[in-house]
mmCIF file of C-alpha atoms and ligand atoms in Angstrom:
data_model
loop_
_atom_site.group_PDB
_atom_site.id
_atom_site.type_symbol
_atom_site.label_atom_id
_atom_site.label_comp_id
_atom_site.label_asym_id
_atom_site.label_seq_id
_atom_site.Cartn_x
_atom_site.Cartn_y
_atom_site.Cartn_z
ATOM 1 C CA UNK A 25 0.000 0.000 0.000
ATOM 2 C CA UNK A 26 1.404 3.323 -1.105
ATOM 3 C CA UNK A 27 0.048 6.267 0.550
ATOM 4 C CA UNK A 28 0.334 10.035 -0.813
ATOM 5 C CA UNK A 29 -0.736 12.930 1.215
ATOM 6 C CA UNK A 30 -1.161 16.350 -0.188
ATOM 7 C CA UNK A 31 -0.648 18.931 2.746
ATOM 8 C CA UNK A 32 0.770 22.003 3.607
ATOM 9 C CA UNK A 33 2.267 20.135 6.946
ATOM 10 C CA UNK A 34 4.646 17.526 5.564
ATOM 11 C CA UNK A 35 6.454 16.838 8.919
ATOM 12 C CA UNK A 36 3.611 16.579 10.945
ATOM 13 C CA UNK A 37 2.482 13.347 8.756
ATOM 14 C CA UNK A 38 5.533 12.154 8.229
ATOM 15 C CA UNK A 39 6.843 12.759 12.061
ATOM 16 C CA UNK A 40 3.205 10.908 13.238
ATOM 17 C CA UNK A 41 3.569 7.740 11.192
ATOM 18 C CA UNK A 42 7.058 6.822 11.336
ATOM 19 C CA UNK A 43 7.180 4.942 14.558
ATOM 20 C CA UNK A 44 5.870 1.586 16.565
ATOM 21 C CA UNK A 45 3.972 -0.399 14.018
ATOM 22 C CA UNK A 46 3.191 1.677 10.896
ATOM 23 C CA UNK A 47 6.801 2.519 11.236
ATOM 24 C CA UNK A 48 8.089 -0.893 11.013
ATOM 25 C CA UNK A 49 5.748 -1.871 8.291
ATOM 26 C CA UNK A 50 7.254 1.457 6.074
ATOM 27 C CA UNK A 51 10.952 -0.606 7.373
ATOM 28 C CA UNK A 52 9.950 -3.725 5.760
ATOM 29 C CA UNK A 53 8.612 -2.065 2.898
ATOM 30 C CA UNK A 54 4.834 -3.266 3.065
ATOM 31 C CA UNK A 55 3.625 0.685 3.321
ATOM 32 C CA UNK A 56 4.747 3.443 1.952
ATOM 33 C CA UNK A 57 3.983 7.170 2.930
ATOM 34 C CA UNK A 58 4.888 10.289 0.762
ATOM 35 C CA UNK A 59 4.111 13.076 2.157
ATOM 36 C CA UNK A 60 3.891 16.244 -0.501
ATOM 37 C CA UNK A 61 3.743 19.570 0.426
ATOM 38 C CA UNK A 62 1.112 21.603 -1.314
ATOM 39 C CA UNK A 63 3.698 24.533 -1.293
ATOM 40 C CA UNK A 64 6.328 23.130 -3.585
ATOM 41 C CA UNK A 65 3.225 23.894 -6.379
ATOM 42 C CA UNK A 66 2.359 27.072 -5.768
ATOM 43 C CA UNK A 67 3.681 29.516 -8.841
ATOM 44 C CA UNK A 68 3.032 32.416 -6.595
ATOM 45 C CA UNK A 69 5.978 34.535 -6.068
ATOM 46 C CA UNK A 70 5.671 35.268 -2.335
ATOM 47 C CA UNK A 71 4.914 31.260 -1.937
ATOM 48 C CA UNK A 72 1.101 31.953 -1.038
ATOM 49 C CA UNK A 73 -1.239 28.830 -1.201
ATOM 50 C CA UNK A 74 -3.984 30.629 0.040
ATOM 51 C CA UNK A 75 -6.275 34.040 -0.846
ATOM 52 C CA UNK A 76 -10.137 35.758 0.918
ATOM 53 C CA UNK A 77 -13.022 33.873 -0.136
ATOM 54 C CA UNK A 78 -14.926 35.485 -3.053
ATOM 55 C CA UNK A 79 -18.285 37.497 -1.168
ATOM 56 C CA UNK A 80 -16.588 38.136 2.169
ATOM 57 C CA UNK A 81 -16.050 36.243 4.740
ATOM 58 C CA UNK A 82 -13.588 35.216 7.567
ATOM 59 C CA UNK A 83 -10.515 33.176 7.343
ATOM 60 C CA UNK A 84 -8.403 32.569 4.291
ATOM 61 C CA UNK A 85 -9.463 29.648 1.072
ATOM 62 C CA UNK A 86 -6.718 27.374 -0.307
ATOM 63 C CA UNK A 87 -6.652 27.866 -3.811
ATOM 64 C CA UNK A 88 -7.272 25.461 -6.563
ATOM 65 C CA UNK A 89 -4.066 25.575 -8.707
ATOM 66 C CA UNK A 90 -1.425 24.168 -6.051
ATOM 67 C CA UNK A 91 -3.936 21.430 -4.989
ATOM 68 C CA UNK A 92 -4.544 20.444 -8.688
ATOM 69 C CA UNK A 93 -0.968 20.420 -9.863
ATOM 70 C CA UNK A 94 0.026 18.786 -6.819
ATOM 71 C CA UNK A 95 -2.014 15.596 -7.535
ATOM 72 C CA UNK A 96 -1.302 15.798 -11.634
ATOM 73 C CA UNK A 97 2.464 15.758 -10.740
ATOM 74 C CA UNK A 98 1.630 12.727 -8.407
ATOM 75 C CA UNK A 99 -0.190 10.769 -11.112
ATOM 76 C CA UNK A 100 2.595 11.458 -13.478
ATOM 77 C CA UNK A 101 5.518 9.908 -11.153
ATOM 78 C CA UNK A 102 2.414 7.256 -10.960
ATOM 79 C CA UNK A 103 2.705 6.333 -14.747
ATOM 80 C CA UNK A 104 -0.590 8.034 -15.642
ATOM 81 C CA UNK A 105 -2.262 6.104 -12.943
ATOM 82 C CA UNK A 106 -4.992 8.814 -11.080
ATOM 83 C CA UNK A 107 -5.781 6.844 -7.294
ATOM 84 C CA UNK A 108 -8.482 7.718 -5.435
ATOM 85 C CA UNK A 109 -8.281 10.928 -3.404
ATOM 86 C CA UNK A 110 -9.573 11.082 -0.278
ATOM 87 C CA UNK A 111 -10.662 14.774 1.077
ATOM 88 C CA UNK A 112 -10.461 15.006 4.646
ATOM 89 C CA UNK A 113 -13.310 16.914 5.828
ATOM 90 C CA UNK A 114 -16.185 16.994 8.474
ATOM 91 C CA UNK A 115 -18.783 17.054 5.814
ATOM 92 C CA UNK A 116 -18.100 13.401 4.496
ATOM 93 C CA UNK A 117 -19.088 10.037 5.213
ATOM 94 C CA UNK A 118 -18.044 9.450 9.052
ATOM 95 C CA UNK A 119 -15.257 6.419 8.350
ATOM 96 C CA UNK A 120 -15.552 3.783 9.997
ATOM 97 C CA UNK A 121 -14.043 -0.440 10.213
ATOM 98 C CA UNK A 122 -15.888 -1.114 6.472
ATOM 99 C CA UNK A 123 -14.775 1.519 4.910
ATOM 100 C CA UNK A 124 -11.186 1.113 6.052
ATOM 101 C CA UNK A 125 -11.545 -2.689 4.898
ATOM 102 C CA UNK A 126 -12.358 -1.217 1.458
ATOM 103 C CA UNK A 127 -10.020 1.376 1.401
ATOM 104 C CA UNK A 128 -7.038 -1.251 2.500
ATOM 105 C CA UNK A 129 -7.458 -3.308 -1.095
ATOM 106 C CA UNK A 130 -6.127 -0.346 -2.898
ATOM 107 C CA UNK A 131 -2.884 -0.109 -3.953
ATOM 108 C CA UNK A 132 -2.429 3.826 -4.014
ATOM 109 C CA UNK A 133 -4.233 6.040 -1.849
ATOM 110 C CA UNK A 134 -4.333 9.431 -1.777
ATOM 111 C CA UNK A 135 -5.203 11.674 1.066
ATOM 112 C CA UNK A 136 -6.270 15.683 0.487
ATOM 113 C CA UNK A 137 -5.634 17.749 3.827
ATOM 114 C CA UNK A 138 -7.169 21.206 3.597
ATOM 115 C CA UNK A 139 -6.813 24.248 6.577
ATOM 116 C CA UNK A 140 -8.001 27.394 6.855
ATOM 117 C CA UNK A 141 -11.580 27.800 5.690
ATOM 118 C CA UNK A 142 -11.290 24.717 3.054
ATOM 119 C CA UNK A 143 -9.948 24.552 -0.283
ATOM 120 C CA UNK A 144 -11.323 25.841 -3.565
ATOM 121 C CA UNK A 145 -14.708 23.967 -4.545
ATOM 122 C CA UNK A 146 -13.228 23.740 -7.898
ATOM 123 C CA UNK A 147 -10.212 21.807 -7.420
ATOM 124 C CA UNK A 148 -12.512 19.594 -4.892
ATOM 125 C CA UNK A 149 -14.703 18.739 -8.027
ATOM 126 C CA UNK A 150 -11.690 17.901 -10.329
ATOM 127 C CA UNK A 151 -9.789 15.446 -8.217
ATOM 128 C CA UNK A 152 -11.887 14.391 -5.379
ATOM 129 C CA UNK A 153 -13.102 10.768 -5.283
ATOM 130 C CA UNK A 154 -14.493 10.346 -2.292
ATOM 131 C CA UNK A 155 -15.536 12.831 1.012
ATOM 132 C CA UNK A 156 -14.735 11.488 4.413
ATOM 133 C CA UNK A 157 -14.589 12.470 8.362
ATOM 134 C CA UNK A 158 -13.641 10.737 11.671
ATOM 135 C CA UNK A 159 -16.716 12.119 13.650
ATOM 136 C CA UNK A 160 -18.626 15.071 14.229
ATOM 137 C CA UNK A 161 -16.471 17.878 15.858
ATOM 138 C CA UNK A 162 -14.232 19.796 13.509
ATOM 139 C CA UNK A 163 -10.288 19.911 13.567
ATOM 140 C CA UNK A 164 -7.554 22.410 12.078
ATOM 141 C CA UNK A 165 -6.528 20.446 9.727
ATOM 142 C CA UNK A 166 -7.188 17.376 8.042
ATOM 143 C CA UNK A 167 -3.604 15.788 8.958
ATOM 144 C CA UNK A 168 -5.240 14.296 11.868
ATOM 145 C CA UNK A 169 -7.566 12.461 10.390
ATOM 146 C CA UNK A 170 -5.538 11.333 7.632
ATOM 147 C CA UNK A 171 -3.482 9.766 10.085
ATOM 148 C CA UNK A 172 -5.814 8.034 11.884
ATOM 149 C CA UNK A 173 -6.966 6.488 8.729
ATOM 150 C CA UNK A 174 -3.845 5.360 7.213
ATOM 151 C CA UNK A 175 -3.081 3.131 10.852
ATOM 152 C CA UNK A 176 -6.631 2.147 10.456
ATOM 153 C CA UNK A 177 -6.403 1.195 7.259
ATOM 154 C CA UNK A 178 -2.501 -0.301 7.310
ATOM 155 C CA UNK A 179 -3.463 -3.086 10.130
ATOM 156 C CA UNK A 180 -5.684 -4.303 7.545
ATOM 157 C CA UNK A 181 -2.747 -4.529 5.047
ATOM 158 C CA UNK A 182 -1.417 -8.092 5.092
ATOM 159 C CA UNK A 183 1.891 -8.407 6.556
ATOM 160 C CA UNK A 184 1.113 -5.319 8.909
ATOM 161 C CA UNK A 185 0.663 -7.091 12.017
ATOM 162 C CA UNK A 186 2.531 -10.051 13.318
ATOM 163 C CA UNK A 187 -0.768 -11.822 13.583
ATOM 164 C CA UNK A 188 -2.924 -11.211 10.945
ATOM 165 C CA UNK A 189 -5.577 -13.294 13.236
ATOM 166 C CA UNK A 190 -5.638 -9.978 15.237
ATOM 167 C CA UNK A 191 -6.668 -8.022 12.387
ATOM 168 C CA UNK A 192 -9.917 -10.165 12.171
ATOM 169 C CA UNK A 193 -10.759 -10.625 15.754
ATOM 170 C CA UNK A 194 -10.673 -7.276 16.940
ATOM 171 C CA UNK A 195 -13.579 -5.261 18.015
ATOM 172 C CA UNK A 196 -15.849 -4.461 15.330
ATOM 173 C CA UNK A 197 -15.564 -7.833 13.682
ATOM 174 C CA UNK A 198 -19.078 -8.858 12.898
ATOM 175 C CA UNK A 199 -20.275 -5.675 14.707
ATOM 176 C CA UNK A 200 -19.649 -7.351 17.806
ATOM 177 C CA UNK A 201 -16.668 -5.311 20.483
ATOM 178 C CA UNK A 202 -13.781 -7.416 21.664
ATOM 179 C CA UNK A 203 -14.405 -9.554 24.945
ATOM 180 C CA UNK A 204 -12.567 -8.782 27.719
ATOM 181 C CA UNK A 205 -8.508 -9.838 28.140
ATOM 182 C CA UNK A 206 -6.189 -10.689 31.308
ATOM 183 C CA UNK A 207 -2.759 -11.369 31.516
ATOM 184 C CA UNK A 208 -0.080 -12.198 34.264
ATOM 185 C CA UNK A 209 -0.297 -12.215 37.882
ATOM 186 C CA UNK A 210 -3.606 -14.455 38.012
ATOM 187 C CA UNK A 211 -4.626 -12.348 41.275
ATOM 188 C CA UNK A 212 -3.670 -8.081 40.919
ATOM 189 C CA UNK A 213 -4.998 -6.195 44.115
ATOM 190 C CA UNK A 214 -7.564 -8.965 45.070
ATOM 191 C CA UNK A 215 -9.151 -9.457 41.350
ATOM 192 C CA UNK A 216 -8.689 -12.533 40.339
ATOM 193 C CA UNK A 217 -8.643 -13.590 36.300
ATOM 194 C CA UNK A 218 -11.668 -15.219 35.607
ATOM 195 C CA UNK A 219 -11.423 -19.031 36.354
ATOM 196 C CA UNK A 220 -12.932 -20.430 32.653
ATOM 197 C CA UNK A 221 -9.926 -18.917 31.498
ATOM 198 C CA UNK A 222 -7.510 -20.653 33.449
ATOM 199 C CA UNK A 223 -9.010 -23.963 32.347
ATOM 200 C CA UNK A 224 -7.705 -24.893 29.263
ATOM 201 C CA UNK A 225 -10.742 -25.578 27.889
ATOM 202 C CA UNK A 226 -10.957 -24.214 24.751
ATOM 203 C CA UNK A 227 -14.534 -24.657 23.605
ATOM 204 C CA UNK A 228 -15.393 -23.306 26.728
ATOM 205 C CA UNK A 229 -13.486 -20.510 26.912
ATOM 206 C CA UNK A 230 -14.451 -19.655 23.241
ATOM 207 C CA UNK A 231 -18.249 -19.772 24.380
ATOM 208 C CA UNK A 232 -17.295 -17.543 27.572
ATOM 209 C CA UNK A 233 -15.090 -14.884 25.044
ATOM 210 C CA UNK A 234 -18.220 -14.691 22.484
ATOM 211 C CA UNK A 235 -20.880 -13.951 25.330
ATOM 212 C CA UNK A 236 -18.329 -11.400 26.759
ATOM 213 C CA UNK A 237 -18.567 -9.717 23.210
ATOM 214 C CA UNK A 238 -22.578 -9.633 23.215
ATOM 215 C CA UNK A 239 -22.726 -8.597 27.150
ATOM 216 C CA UNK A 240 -20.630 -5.784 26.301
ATOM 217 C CA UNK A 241 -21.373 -4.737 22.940
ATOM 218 C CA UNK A 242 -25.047 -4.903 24.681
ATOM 219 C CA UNK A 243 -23.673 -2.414 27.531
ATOM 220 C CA UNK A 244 -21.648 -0.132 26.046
ATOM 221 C CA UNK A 245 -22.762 0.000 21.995
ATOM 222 C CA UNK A 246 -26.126 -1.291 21.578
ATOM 223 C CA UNK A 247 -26.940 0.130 18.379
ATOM 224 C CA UNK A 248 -24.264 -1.971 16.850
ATOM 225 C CA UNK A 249 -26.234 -5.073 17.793
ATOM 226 C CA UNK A 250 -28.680 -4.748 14.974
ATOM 227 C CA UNK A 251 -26.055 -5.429 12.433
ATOM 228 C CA UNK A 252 -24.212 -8.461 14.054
ATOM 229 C CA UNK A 253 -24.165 -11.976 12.715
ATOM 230 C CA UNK A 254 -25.372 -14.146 15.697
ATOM 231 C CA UNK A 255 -26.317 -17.660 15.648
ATOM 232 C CA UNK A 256 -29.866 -18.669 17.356
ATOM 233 C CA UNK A 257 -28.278 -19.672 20.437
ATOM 234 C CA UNK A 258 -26.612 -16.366 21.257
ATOM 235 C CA UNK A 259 -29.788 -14.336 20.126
ATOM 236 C CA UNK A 260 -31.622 -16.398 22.994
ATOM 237 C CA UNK A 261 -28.540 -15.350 24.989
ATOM 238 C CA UNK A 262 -28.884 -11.799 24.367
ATOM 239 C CA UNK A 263 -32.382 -11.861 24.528
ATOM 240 C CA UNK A 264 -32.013 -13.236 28.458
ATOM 241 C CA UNK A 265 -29.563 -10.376 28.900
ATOM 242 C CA UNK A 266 -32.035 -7.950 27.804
ATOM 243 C CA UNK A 267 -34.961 -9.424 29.339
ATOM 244 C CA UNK A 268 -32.516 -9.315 32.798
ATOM 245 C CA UNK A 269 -31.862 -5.531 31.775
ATOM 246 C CA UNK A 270 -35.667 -4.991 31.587
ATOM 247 C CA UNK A 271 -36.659 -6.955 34.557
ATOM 248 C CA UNK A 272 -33.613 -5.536 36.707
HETATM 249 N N1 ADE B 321 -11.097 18.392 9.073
HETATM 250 C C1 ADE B 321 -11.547 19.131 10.107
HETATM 251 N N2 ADE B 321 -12.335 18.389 10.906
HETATM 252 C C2 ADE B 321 -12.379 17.143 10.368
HETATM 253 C C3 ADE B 321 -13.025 15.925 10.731
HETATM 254 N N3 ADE B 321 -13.797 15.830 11.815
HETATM 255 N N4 ADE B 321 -12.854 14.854 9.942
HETATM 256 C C4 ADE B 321 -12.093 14.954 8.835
HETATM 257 N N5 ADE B 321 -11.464 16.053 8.448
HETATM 258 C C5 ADE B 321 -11.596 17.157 9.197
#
């Protein structure tokens, strides 16, 4: 996975996503990140980017030239290949684990971070693909975001993580959060690990782990319930748990 991101804050991206894991994975040479500064396009003399909005208003507007000839120099170090750009805004589709899924089976990605007020509508219309925030409060800048998509998206990327198993059962996986986990002492201030899992029973403790994921996706994310793949058995289960809710 190659990723390309079109900003006027080149360190900050590349600074955020050279260490722990992403940072290894860049190492080995499964990701890539590229960070290009919007400047190095501008053919303004004083290096300017950014200008008023036509009819008034506060704040400054990125303008559409840099942004355009920043992504046509990109696609033609790409071969004439144009990947998808990805505007980083609060108006877009809220991302979320599906999207990222999608997103991961591209080769080339390309991320668009505006500041200031936005950038030009026009240059939006030419070269973005696809509109997209990570929630509903609004940043400074969409470097932020970007990053939290690209490790989102890059532990999806075969190879990423040690155990690709952890990419799959991970919270979110069949709409269901991840059960609890414990790990060494068995007993920390008086709470002891609970005893299924000490029992090397693995049926068991699968059973246990699944009805930890319903309890709590019940709990703390109910509305994801609706869209979770559950056998018969563990829709009677949750049923009890919400009949216990009810009654209790
Ligand atoms: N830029 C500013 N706020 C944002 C958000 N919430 N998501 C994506 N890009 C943004």
């Amino acid at each position: 996975m190659n990723y390309h991101i079109l900003t006027l804050f080149p360190d900050m991206v590349r600074d955020g996503l050279n260490t722990s894991i992403i940072g290894r994975a860049i190492e080995k040479g499964i990701l890539s990140v590229e960070a290009v500064n919007i400047r190095d396009y501008t053919k303004e003399k004083h290096g300017h980017v950014d200008d008023a909005p036509y009819g008034g208003g506060a704040g400054m507007v990125m303008q559409a030239a840099p942004v355009c000839d920043a992504y046509e120099a990109l696609c033609a170090r790409l071969g004439g290949r144009r990947p998808r750009v990805l505007y980083m805004t609060p108006q877009g589709q809220v991302f979320n684990q599906s999207i990222a899924r999608e997103l991961s089976k591209e080769e080339e990605l390309v991320f668009l971070c505006g500041h200031y007020e936005g950038i030009d509508e026009r240059a939006l219309e030419m070269i973005v693909t696809d509109y997209l925030s990570i929630g509903d409060y609004v940043l400074t800048g969409g470097e932020l975001p970007a990053m939290v998509m690209i490790d989102c998206i890059s532990r999806l990327v075969p190879g990423v993580l040690n155990n690709d198993l952890s990419a799959e059962i991970e919270s979110f996986h069949d709409n269901l959060l991840e059960y609890p986990q414990y790990t060494r002492p068995e007993i920390y201030e008086g709470r002891r690990v609970p005893e299924i899992l000490l029992s090397g029973h693995h049926k068991n403790i699968d059973l246990w782990r699944r009805q930890q994921s319903i309890e709590r996706t019940l709990k703390r994310r109910p509305d994801l319930l609706a869209g979770a793949r559950l056998t018969d058995k563990e829709r009677a289960y949750l049923q009890n748990l919400v009949s216990g809710e009810e009654n209790g």
